[in-house]
Amino acid sequence: MSVGTRLENANPLIFQRTGERLQTAKDEDEDVADPIDDREIFDLIRSINDPEHPLSLEELNVVEQVRVRVDDQENTVGVEFTPTIPHCSMATLIGLSIKVKLLRSLPERFKIDVHITPGMHTSEDAVNKQLADKERVAAALENSQLLEVVNQCLISNARTS
Amino acid sequence: MKDTLALLQKFNAHPDSRCWYVAWNPKGTLLASCGGDRAIRIWGREGDSWECKTVLQDGHQRAVRKVAWSPCGNYLASASFDATTCIWKKKNDDFECLTVLEGHENEVKCVAWAPTGNLLATCSRDKSVWIWEVDEEDEYECVSVVNSHTQDVKHVVWHPTQELLASCSYDNNVCVYKEEDDDWECRATLEGHTSTVWGLTFDPSGQRLASCSDDRTVKIWKECQPGGTDTAWKCVCTLSGFHGRTVYDIAWCPLTGALATACGDDGVRVFKEDETADPDQPVFSLSAHVPKAHSQDVNCIAWNPKEAGLLVSCSDNGEIAVWNYQSEV
């Protein structure tokens, strides 16, 4: 998928993917309450595609499990993401893709906050403010062109699924 | 907190969608709601329950963000993400689309009628506020475009009796406008909020303005005229520590003076003013709070203009809730 003609970060550092979550006997037990945890959220977002590279957000270290905070009881999910370069123009799009993925996957009770990892982007506050404005997010998602780009990022990649 | 906020009714107004906004007609007999499903619904009370009287569809191509009744109650204006504002005329129990106001570059966020009904204001993500004049033939003409905000304008509200307009924005500021030699000008910029200002409401007298923000606070502004002709407003009170997330809407009851808020933490709150406090340093206390008023964000809150204590809220889950606020004196 091409967004621009020139790549902003032509040679990104590639990180190793984590393995699959280990299944335990308890996971099969229907009587055990199973709250949504950090790993589950991370599994939802780690295979989102980067808008520029044929790599997942996990492989670019844009998302990490340690930057996911879920509180199932309080119905809150917080995700910090780290753009590969501090002036990345794709930061808002990446954040939007993470937000859309979680909005579509999680029960509606969850409040989803997506932020840039503090200090990791030159327009951190502006991007965070935009991502937190649900009215602008709603309007953006009514834009079919933008929605198409977001959906491309969310198409599950055979290598990472 | 001795006062009570009792749920009278909850109904699904915009299924599988957001309910963005609700507005009472001036008589308090009808409620208009709008949402992400591009529809406007008119609700009326039938005995103990609320029934949908009419659905206004096909007026807009995208989400309808806000609706407003004219002071006479015969017209309804709807602001949409499709960059237009529709004017609907009430005919018996039905509504017909009279005209479509075009001009904004992108999403129209809010629409409001002046107390005389001769003027209408719209605001948009294109950072502008437009003032429209209405003549006897139902013709609408844009008389002024004001560009005082540097970002997305979220809300516009008119003074209850005067031709004074206020707007608030993603740029964290509130602007107050007046007409000056046939042109509308920003006469005061109210700075103080540290993030997006989502809602505004005048107090019943029109001397004070309350604003609510993404910074999770509510601010009360008071008009002070230090001898000059210019309007000057200063923040006389900040309510902080009460809201868990963004405060999306605020409404000052014209009958009781109670102040209600709609919050992104799903809560509905009512604040009451301490009558004995110094008017220049007002004190508000939380008098009622329903923490899980809705299962998702509360987007709007509206007091019935005729029936004291009757309050309506709407939510991201498409529901409308009707509340009875009872204040223990």
Short mmCIF file of N, CA and C in Angstrom, two decimals, chain B residues 126-290:
data_model
loop_
_atom_site.label_atom_id
_atom_site.label_comp_id
_atom_site.label_asym_id
_atom_site.label_seq_id
_atom_site.Cartn_x
_atom_site.Cartn_y
_atom_site.Cartn_z
N ASP B 126 -14.31 24.15 10.21
CA ASP B 126 -13.52 25.07 9.39
C ASP B 126 -13.10 26.32 10.18
N LYS B 127 -13.33 26.33 11.49
CA LYS B 127 -12.87 27.36 12.44
C LYS B 127 -13.72 28.64 12.43
N SER B 128 -14.77 28.65 11.63
CA SER B 128 -15.56 29.88 11.52
C SER B 128 -16.91 29.76 12.21
N VAL B 129 -17.46 30.95 12.53
CA VAL B 129 -18.83 31.07 13.04
C VAL B 129 -19.57 31.93 12.03
N TRP B 130 -20.73 31.46 11.57
CA TRP B 130 -21.53 32.20 10.59
C TRP B 130 -22.81 32.69 11.26
N ILE B 131 -23.17 33.94 10.95
CA ILE B 131 -24.42 34.49 11.44
C ILE B 131 -25.36 34.63 10.24
N TRP B 132 -26.55 34.09 10.36
CA TRP B 132 -27.53 34.12 9.28
C TRP B 132 -28.73 34.96 9.71
N GLU B 133 -29.28 35.72 8.75
CA GLU B 133 -30.46 36.50 9.03
C GLU B 133 -31.65 35.83 8.35
N VAL B 134 -32.78 35.82 9.05
CA VAL B 134 -33.98 35.18 8.52
C VAL B 134 -35.01 36.28 8.25
N ASP B 135 -35.62 36.31 7.06
CA ASP B 135 -36.66 37.32 6.84
C ASP B 135 -38.05 36.69 6.90
N GLU B 136 -39.09 37.50 6.65
CA GLU B 136 -40.47 37.00 6.78
C GLU B 136 -40.81 35.91 5.77
N GLU B 137 -40.09 35.94 4.65
CA GLU B 137 -40.37 34.92 3.62
C GLU B 137 -39.57 33.64 3.84
N ASP B 138 -39.06 33.47 5.05
CA ASP B 138 -38.27 32.28 5.34
C ASP B 138 -37.01 32.18 4.49
N GLU B 139 -36.49 33.33 4.09
CA GLU B 139 -35.23 33.34 3.33
C GLU B 139 -34.09 33.55 4.32
N TYR B 140 -33.00 32.81 4.10
CA TYR B 140 -31.85 32.91 4.99
C TYR B 140 -30.67 33.51 4.24
N GLU B 141 -30.04 34.49 4.88
CA GLU B 141 -28.90 35.12 4.24
C GLU B 141 -27.76 35.21 5.25
N CYS B 142 -26.57 34.83 4.81
CA CYS B 142 -25.42 34.94 5.72
C CYS B 142 -25.01 36.40 5.81
N VAL B 143 -25.02 36.95 7.03
CA VAL B 143 -24.67 38.36 7.18
C VAL B 143 -23.26 38.57 7.72
N SER B 144 -22.66 37.51 8.26
CA SER B 144 -21.32 37.68 8.80
C SER B 144 -20.62 36.33 8.94
N VAL B 145 -19.33 36.33 8.68
CA VAL B 145 -18.50 35.16 8.94
C VAL B 145 -17.39 35.63 9.86
N VAL B 146 -17.31 35.04 11.04
CA VAL B 146 -16.30 35.47 12.01
C VAL B 146 -15.26 34.37 12.18
N ASN B 147 -14.00 34.76 12.08
CA ASN B 147 -12.90 33.80 12.18
C ASN B 147 -12.03 34.11 13.39
N SER B 148 -12.63 34.12 14.57
CA SER B 148 -11.84 34.46 15.76
C SER B 148 -11.14 33.26 16.37
N HIS B 149 -11.66 32.07 16.08
CA HIS B 149 -11.02 30.87 16.64
C HIS B 149 -9.93 30.39 15.70
N THR B 150 -8.95 29.71 16.29
CA THR B 150 -7.84 29.18 15.47
C THR B 150 -8.01 27.70 15.19
N GLN B 151 -9.09 27.10 15.75
CA GLN B 151 -9.34 25.67 15.57
C GLN B 151 -10.84 25.42 15.47
N ASP B 152 -11.17 24.18 15.15
CA ASP B 152 -12.51 23.60 15.18
C ASP B 152 -13.43 24.29 16.23
N VAL B 153 -14.56 24.85 15.78
CA VAL B 153 -15.49 25.47 16.73
C VAL B 153 -16.57 24.46 17.10
N LYS B 154 -16.70 24.19 18.40
CA LYS B 154 -17.54 23.09 18.87
C LYS B 154 -18.99 23.49 19.15
N HIS B 155 -19.21 24.68 19.65
CA HIS B 155 -20.56 25.02 20.12
C HIS B 155 -20.81 26.52 20.01
N VAL B 156 -22.07 26.86 19.74
CA VAL B 156 -22.49 28.27 19.77
C VAL B 156 -23.75 28.36 20.63
N VAL B 157 -23.88 29.47 21.36
CA VAL B 157 -25.08 29.68 22.19
C VAL B 157 -25.37 31.18 22.23
N TRP B 158 -26.67 31.52 22.16
CA TRP B 158 -27.07 32.92 22.25
C TRP B 158 -27.44 33.26 23.68
N HIS B 159 -27.27 34.53 24.01
CA HIS B 159 -27.72 35.10 25.28
C HIS B 159 -29.24 34.92 25.36
N PRO B 160 -29.80 34.69 26.58
CA PRO B 160 -31.25 34.42 26.66
C PRO B 160 -32.14 35.58 26.20
N THR B 161 -31.67 36.81 26.28
CA THR B 161 -32.53 37.93 25.88
C THR B 161 -31.87 38.88 24.88
N GLN B 162 -30.56 38.97 24.88
CA GLN B 162 -29.89 39.93 24.01
C GLN B 162 -29.29 39.28 22.77
N GLU B 163 -28.95 40.14 21.80
CA GLU B 163 -28.27 39.62 20.61
C GLU B 163 -26.76 39.57 20.88
N LEU B 164 -26.42 38.63 21.70
CA LEU B 164 -25.03 38.40 22.12
C LEU B 164 -24.78 36.91 21.92
N LEU B 165 -23.69 36.60 21.24
CA LEU B 165 -23.42 35.20 20.89
C LEU B 165 -22.11 34.74 21.52
N ALA B 166 -22.07 33.49 21.96
CA ALA B 166 -20.82 32.94 22.49
C ALA B 166 -20.50 31.64 21.76
N SER B 167 -19.21 31.37 21.57
CA SER B 167 -18.79 30.13 20.92
C SER B 167 -17.61 29.55 21.68
N CYS B 168 -17.37 28.25 21.51
CA CYS B 168 -16.20 27.65 22.16
C CYS B 168 -15.54 26.68 21.20
N SER B 169 -14.28 26.36 21.47
CA SER B 169 -13.48 25.71 20.43
C SER B 169 -12.43 24.73 20.95
N TYR B 170 -11.95 23.95 20.02
CA TYR B 170 -10.79 23.06 20.19
C TYR B 170 -9.53 23.87 20.53
N ASP B 171 -9.57 25.20 20.28
CA ASP B 171 -8.41 26.05 20.61
C ASP B 171 -8.40 26.44 22.10
N ASN B 172 -9.29 25.82 22.90
CA ASN B 172 -9.39 26.00 24.37
C ASN B 172 -10.06 27.31 24.81
N ASN B 173 -10.49 28.13 23.84
CA ASN B 173 -11.05 29.44 24.20
C ASN B 173 -12.55 29.54 23.96
N VAL B 174 -13.11 30.56 24.61
CA VAL B 174 -14.51 30.93 24.42
C VAL B 174 -14.49 32.34 23.83
N CYS B 175 -15.32 32.61 22.82
CA CYS B 175 -15.41 33.96 22.25
C CYS B 175 -16.83 34.48 22.42
N VAL B 176 -16.93 35.79 22.67
CA VAL B 176 -18.24 36.44 22.79
C VAL B 176 -18.34 37.49 21.69
N TYR B 177 -19.45 37.48 20.95
CA TYR B 177 -19.60 38.35 19.78
C TYR B 177 -20.79 39.28 19.95
N LYS B 178 -20.65 40.47 19.32
CA LYS B 178 -21.74 41.45 19.27
C LYS B 178 -21.74 42.07 17.90
N GLU B 179 -22.89 42.64 17.53
CA GLU B 179 -22.96 43.31 16.24
C GLU B 179 -22.41 44.71 16.39
N GLU B 180 -21.64 45.11 15.38
CA GLU B 180 -21.00 46.43 15.40
C GLU B 180 -21.04 46.95 13.97
N ASP B 181 -21.82 48.01 13.74
CA ASP B 181 -21.94 48.59 12.40
C ASP B 181 -22.21 47.52 11.33
N ASP B 182 -23.28 46.78 11.53
CA ASP B 182 -23.70 45.77 10.56
C ASP B 182 -22.76 44.58 10.42
N ASP B 183 -21.77 44.53 11.28
CA ASP B 183 -20.88 43.38 11.19
C ASP B 183 -20.75 42.76 12.58
N TRP B 184 -20.53 41.47 12.61
CA TRP B 184 -20.37 40.81 13.90
C TRP B 184 -18.90 40.69 14.24
N GLU B 185 -18.58 41.05 15.49
CA GLU B 185 -17.19 41.07 15.92
C GLU B 185 -17.01 40.31 17.22
N CYS B 186 -15.84 39.70 17.36
CA CYS B 186 -15.51 39.08 18.64
C CYS B 186 -15.14 40.20 19.59
N ARG B 187 -15.91 40.31 20.71
CA ARG B 187 -15.67 41.40 21.65
C ARG B 187 -14.92 40.95 22.90
N ALA B 188 -14.84 39.66 23.09
CA ALA B 188 -14.10 39.16 24.26
C ALA B 188 -13.64 37.73 23.98
N THR B 189 -12.41 37.42 24.38
CA THR B 189 -11.91 36.05 24.30
C THR B 189 -11.64 35.58 25.72
N LEU B 190 -12.31 34.50 26.10
CA LEU B 190 -12.22 34.00 27.47
C LEU B 190 -11.20 32.86 27.51
N GLU B 191 -10.04 33.16 28.08
CA GLU B 191 -8.97 32.18 28.15
C GLU B 191 -8.86 31.61 29.55
N GLY B 192 -8.60 30.32 29.65
CA GLY B 192 -8.46 29.72 30.98
C GLY B 192 -8.49 28.20 30.92
N HIS B 193 -9.35 27.66 30.04
CA HIS B 193 -9.38 26.20 29.92
C HIS B 193 -8.06 25.73 29.30
N THR B 194 -7.64 24.51 29.68
CA THR B 194 -6.37 24.00 29.17
C THR B 194 -6.56 22.93 28.09
N SER B 195 -7.81 22.69 27.70
CA SER B 195 -8.06 21.81 26.55
C SER B 195 -9.40 22.21 25.91
N THR B 196 -9.81 21.44 24.90
CA THR B 196 -11.04 21.72 24.15
C THR B 196 -12.21 22.13 25.05
N VAL B 197 -12.90 23.21 24.67
CA VAL B 197 -14.12 23.60 25.37
C VAL B 197 -15.29 23.05 24.54
N TRP B 198 -16.07 22.17 25.15
CA TRP B 198 -17.14 21.47 24.43
C TRP B 198 -18.51 22.11 24.53
N GLY B 199 -18.81 22.73 25.67
CA GLY B 199 -20.17 23.22 25.86
C GLY B 199 -20.21 24.55 26.57
N LEU B 200 -21.33 25.27 26.34
CA LEU B 200 -21.53 26.58 26.95
C LEU B 200 -22.99 26.72 27.32
N THR B 201 -23.26 27.46 28.40
CA THR B 201 -24.64 27.76 28.75
C THR B 201 -24.69 29.07 29.53
N PHE B 202 -25.68 29.92 29.21
CA PHE B 202 -25.85 31.15 29.97
C PHE B 202 -26.70 30.85 31.20
N ASP B 203 -26.52 31.63 32.26
CA ASP B 203 -27.40 31.48 33.42
C ASP B 203 -28.71 32.18 33.07
N PRO B 204 -29.78 31.96 33.87
CA PRO B 204 -31.09 32.51 33.49
C PRO B 204 -31.07 34.02 33.27
N SER B 205 -30.24 34.75 33.99
CA SER B 205 -30.20 36.21 33.85
C SER B 205 -29.35 36.65 32.66
N GLY B 206 -28.50 35.78 32.18
CA GLY B 206 -27.63 36.12 31.06
C GLY B 206 -26.37 36.87 31.48
N GLN B 207 -26.17 37.02 32.79
CA GLN B 207 -24.98 37.75 33.26
C GLN B 207 -23.76 36.85 33.38
N ARG B 208 -24.03 35.55 33.40
CA ARG B 208 -22.91 34.62 33.55
C ARG B 208 -22.99 33.52 32.50
N LEU B 209 -21.83 32.95 32.24
CA LEU B 209 -21.72 31.92 31.23
C LEU B 209 -20.95 30.77 31.89
N ALA B 210 -21.41 29.53 31.67
CA ALA B 210 -20.66 28.39 32.19
C ALA B 210 -20.12 27.61 31.00
N SER B 211 -18.89 27.14 31.12
CA SER B 211 -18.26 26.38 30.04
C SER B 211 -17.75 25.06 30.60
N CYS B 212 -17.71 24.03 29.74
CA CYS B 212 -17.20 22.73 30.19
C CYS B 212 -16.17 22.25 29.18
N SER B 213 -15.23 21.43 29.64
CA SER B 213 -14.05 21.19 28.82
C SER B 213 -13.49 19.78 28.92
N ASP B 214 -12.63 19.48 27.97
CA ASP B 214 -11.84 18.25 27.99
C ASP B 214 -10.85 18.26 29.16
N ASP B 215 -10.58 19.45 29.72
CA ASP B 215 -9.68 19.51 30.88
C ASP B 215 -10.39 19.07 32.17
N ARG B 216 -11.63 18.56 32.04
CA ARG B 216 -12.42 17.99 33.14
C ARG B 216 -12.90 19.03 34.15
N THR B 217 -12.87 20.28 33.76
CA THR B 217 -13.40 21.30 34.66
C THR B 217 -14.58 22.03 34.03
N VAL B 218 -15.27 22.75 34.91
CA VAL B 218 -16.34 23.66 34.50
C VAL B 218 -15.90 25.03 34.99
N LYS B 219 -16.07 26.04 34.14
CA LYS B 219 -15.72 27.39 34.58
C LYS B 219 -16.94 28.29 34.47
N ILE B 220 -17.08 29.18 35.46
CA ILE B 220 -18.16 30.16 35.46
C ILE B 220 -17.53 31.51 35.15
N TRP B 221 -18.06 32.20 34.13
CA TRP B 221 -17.54 33.49 33.70
C TRP B 221 -18.60 34.55 33.95
N LYS B 222 -18.17 35.71 34.39
CA LYS B 222 -19.12 36.76 34.69
C LYS B 222 -18.77 38.00 33.88
N GLU B 223 -19.83 38.64 33.37
CA GLU B 223 -19.61 39.85 32.60
C GLU B 223 -19.38 41.01 33.56
N CYS B 224 -18.31 41.74 33.30
CA CYS B 224 -18.06 42.91 34.13
C CYS B 224 -17.80 44.07 33.18
N GLN B 225 -18.42 45.19 33.44
CA GLN B 225 -18.22 46.34 32.56
C GLN B 225 -17.43 47.41 33.28
N PRO B 226 -16.14 47.40 33.06
CA PRO B 226 -15.32 48.39 33.77
C PRO B 226 -15.42 49.77 33.11
N GLY B 227 -16.62 50.29 33.02
CA GLY B 227 -16.81 51.65 32.49
C GLY B 227 -16.89 51.73 30.99
N GLY B 228 -16.16 50.88 30.30
CA GLY B 228 -16.10 50.96 28.84
C GLY B 228 -17.30 50.33 28.18
N THR B 229 -17.33 50.36 26.84
CA THR B 229 -18.44 49.78 26.11
C THR B 229 -18.14 48.32 25.75
N ASP B 230 -16.89 47.96 25.84
CA ASP B 230 -16.50 46.60 25.48
C ASP B 230 -16.96 45.62 26.55
N THR B 231 -17.31 44.42 26.09
CA THR B 231 -17.70 43.42 27.05
C THR B 231 -16.44 42.77 27.60
N ALA B 232 -16.39 42.62 28.90
CA ALA B 232 -15.27 41.93 29.53
C ALA B 232 -15.84 40.84 30.42
N TRP B 233 -15.25 39.68 30.32
CA TRP B 233 -15.72 38.56 31.12
C TRP B 233 -14.54 38.02 31.92
N LYS B 234 -14.80 37.68 33.18
CA LYS B 234 -13.72 37.04 33.92
C LYS B 234 -14.21 35.77 34.60
N CYS B 235 -13.29 34.85 34.75
CA CYS B 235 -13.62 33.57 35.38
C CYS B 235 -13.75 33.81 36.89
N VAL B 236 -14.95 33.53 37.41
CA VAL B 236 -15.17 33.76 38.84
C VAL B 236 -15.22 32.46 39.65
N CYS B 237 -15.22 31.33 38.94
CA CYS B 237 -15.30 30.05 39.67
C CYS B 237 -14.86 28.91 38.75
N THR B 238 -14.07 27.97 39.28
CA THR B 238 -13.71 26.77 38.52
C THR B 238 -14.11 25.55 39.34
N LEU B 239 -14.90 24.67 38.73
CA LEU B 239 -15.29 23.43 39.41
C LEU B 239 -14.36 22.34 38.93
N SER B 240 -13.39 21.97 39.76
CA SER B 240 -12.47 20.91 39.35
C SER B 240 -12.49 19.78 40.36
N GLY B 241 -12.11 18.61 39.89
CA GLY B 241 -12.08 17.44 40.77
C GLY B 241 -13.38 16.65 40.80
N PHE B 242 -14.38 17.10 40.07
CA PHE B 242 -15.67 16.41 40.09
C PHE B 242 -15.85 15.42 38.94
N HIS B 243 -15.23 15.69 37.81
CA HIS B 243 -15.46 14.88 36.61
C HIS B 243 -14.27 13.98 36.30
N GLY B 244 -14.57 12.70 35.99
CA GLY B 244 -13.52 11.71 35.74
C GLY B 244 -12.93 11.78 34.35
N ARG B 245 -13.71 12.31 33.38
CA ARG B 245 -13.22 12.43 32.02
C ARG B 245 -13.77 13.72 31.42
N THR B 246 -13.62 13.84 30.09
CA THR B 246 -14.10 15.02 29.38
C THR B 246 -15.55 15.37 29.74
N VAL B 247 -15.81 16.66 29.94
CA VAL B 247 -17.18 17.12 30.17
C VAL B 247 -17.71 17.60 28.81
N TYR B 248 -18.69 16.86 28.27
CA TYR B 248 -19.14 17.14 26.90
C TYR B 248 -20.24 18.18 26.80
N ASP B 249 -21.03 18.35 27.87
CA ASP B 249 -22.11 19.32 27.76
C ASP B 249 -22.48 19.85 29.14
N ILE B 250 -23.08 21.02 29.13
CA ILE B 250 -23.47 21.68 30.38
C ILE B 250 -24.77 22.44 30.13
N ALA B 251 -25.66 22.44 31.12
CA ALA B 251 -26.94 23.14 30.95
C ALA B 251 -27.35 23.80 32.26
N TRP B 252 -27.66 25.10 32.15
CA TRP B 252 -28.09 25.87 33.31
C TRP B 252 -29.60 25.92 33.26
N CYS B 253 -30.28 25.43 34.27
CA CYS B 253 -31.75 25.38 34.25
C CYS B 253 -32.31 26.79 34.34
N PRO B 254 -33.14 27.20 33.35
CA PRO B 254 -33.70 28.55 33.36
C PRO B 254 -34.70 28.75 34.50
N LEU B 255 -35.22 27.67 35.05
CA LEU B 255 -36.24 27.78 36.10
C LEU B 255 -35.67 27.71 37.51
N THR B 256 -34.69 26.81 37.71
CA THR B 256 -34.20 26.59 39.08
C THR B 256 -32.77 27.08 39.30
N GLY B 257 -32.05 27.36 38.23
CA GLY B 257 -30.66 27.79 38.39
C GLY B 257 -29.69 26.64 38.64
N ALA B 258 -30.20 25.40 38.63
CA ALA B 258 -29.31 24.24 38.82
C ALA B 258 -28.48 24.04 37.56
N LEU B 259 -27.25 23.58 37.75
CA LEU B 259 -26.32 23.42 36.64
C LEU B 259 -26.03 21.92 36.46
N ALA B 260 -26.32 21.39 35.26
CA ALA B 260 -26.13 19.96 35.04
C ALA B 260 -25.02 19.73 34.03
N THR B 261 -24.29 18.61 34.18
CA THR B 261 -23.21 18.30 33.24
C THR B 261 -23.35 16.88 32.69
N ALA B 262 -22.85 16.71 31.46
CA ALA B 262 -22.80 15.40 30.79
C ALA B 262 -21.33 15.05 30.64
N CYS B 263 -20.95 13.86 31.09
CA CYS B 263 -19.52 13.56 31.16
C CYS B 263 -19.15 12.25 30.45
N GLY B 264 -17.92 12.23 29.95
CA GLY B 264 -17.38 11.05 29.29
C GLY B 264 -17.12 9.88 30.23
N ASP B 265 -17.31 10.11 31.55
CA ASP B 265 -17.18 8.99 32.51
C ASP B 265 -18.53 8.32 32.76
N ASP B 266 -19.52 8.61 31.91
CA ASP B 266 -20.88 8.05 31.94
C ASP B 266 -21.78 8.70 32.99
N GLY B 267 -21.27 9.64 33.74
CA GLY B 267 -22.04 10.24 34.83
C GLY B 267 -22.82 11.48 34.45
N VAL B 268 -23.93 11.68 35.19
CA VAL B 268 -24.69 12.93 35.10
C VAL B 268 -24.61 13.57 36.49
N ARG B 269 -24.27 14.85 36.50
CA ARG B 269 -24.12 15.56 37.77
C ARG B 269 -24.93 16.84 37.77
N VAL B 270 -25.42 17.21 38.97
CA VAL B 270 -26.12 18.49 39.09
C VAL B 270 -25.43 19.28 40.21
N PHE B 271 -25.14 20.55 39.91
CA PHE B 271 -24.49 21.44 40.87
C PHE B 271 -25.47 22.54 41.29
N LYS B 272 -25.39 22.91 42.56
CA LYS B 272 -26.28 23.95 43.07
C LYS B 272 -25.43 25.09 43.62
N GLU B 273 -25.92 26.28 43.40
CA GLU B 273 -25.16 27.45 43.85
C GLU B 273 -25.51 27.80 45.29
N ASP B 274 -24.51 28.17 46.04
CA ASP B 274 -24.71 28.63 47.40
C ASP B 274 -25.18 30.09 47.33
N GLU B 275 -26.46 30.31 47.70
CA GLU B 275 -27.08 31.64 47.53
C GLU B 275 -26.44 32.70 48.43
N THR B 276 -25.79 32.24 49.50
CA THR B 276 -25.25 33.21 50.46
C THR B 276 -23.85 33.69 50.09
N ALA B 277 -23.26 33.06 49.06
CA ALA B 277 -21.88 33.42 48.72
C ALA B 277 -21.82 34.77 48.01
N ASP B 278 -20.65 35.36 48.04
CA ASP B 278 -20.37 36.63 47.35
C ASP B 278 -20.57 36.43 45.84
N PRO B 279 -21.41 37.25 45.18
CA PRO B 279 -21.66 37.07 43.74
C PRO B 279 -20.38 37.13 42.89
N ASP B 280 -19.36 37.77 43.39
CA ASP B 280 -18.11 37.81 42.63
C ASP B 280 -17.22 36.60 42.90
N GLN B 281 -17.61 35.81 43.89
CA GLN B 281 -16.89 34.57 44.18
C GLN B 281 -17.91 33.47 44.45
N PRO B 282 -18.71 33.11 43.44
CA PRO B 282 -19.77 32.14 43.67
C PRO B 282 -19.22 30.78 44.10
N VAL B 283 -20.05 30.05 44.84
CA VAL B 283 -19.67 28.72 45.30
C VAL B 283 -20.73 27.73 44.82
N PHE B 284 -20.28 26.69 44.14
CA PHE B 284 -21.20 25.66 43.66
C PHE B 284 -20.84 24.35 44.34
N SER B 285 -21.86 23.59 44.72
CA SER B 285 -21.57 22.28 45.28
C SER B 285 -22.30 21.21 44.50
N LEU B 286 -21.70 20.03 44.47
CA LEU B 286 -22.30 18.89 43.78
C LEU B 286 -23.52 18.47 44.59
N SER B 287 -24.71 18.56 43.98
CA SER B 287 -25.90 18.24 44.76
C SER B 287 -26.51 16.89 44.39
N ALA B 288 -26.23 16.41 43.19
CA ALA B 288 -26.70 15.07 42.81
C ALA B 288 -25.74 14.50 41.78
N HIS B 289 -25.54 13.18 41.85
CA HIS B 289 -24.61 12.52 40.94
C HIS B 289 -25.08 11.10 40.67
N VAL B 290 -25.30 10.78 39.40
CA VAL B 290 -25.59 9.38 39.03
C VAL B 290 -24.36 8.89 38.26
#
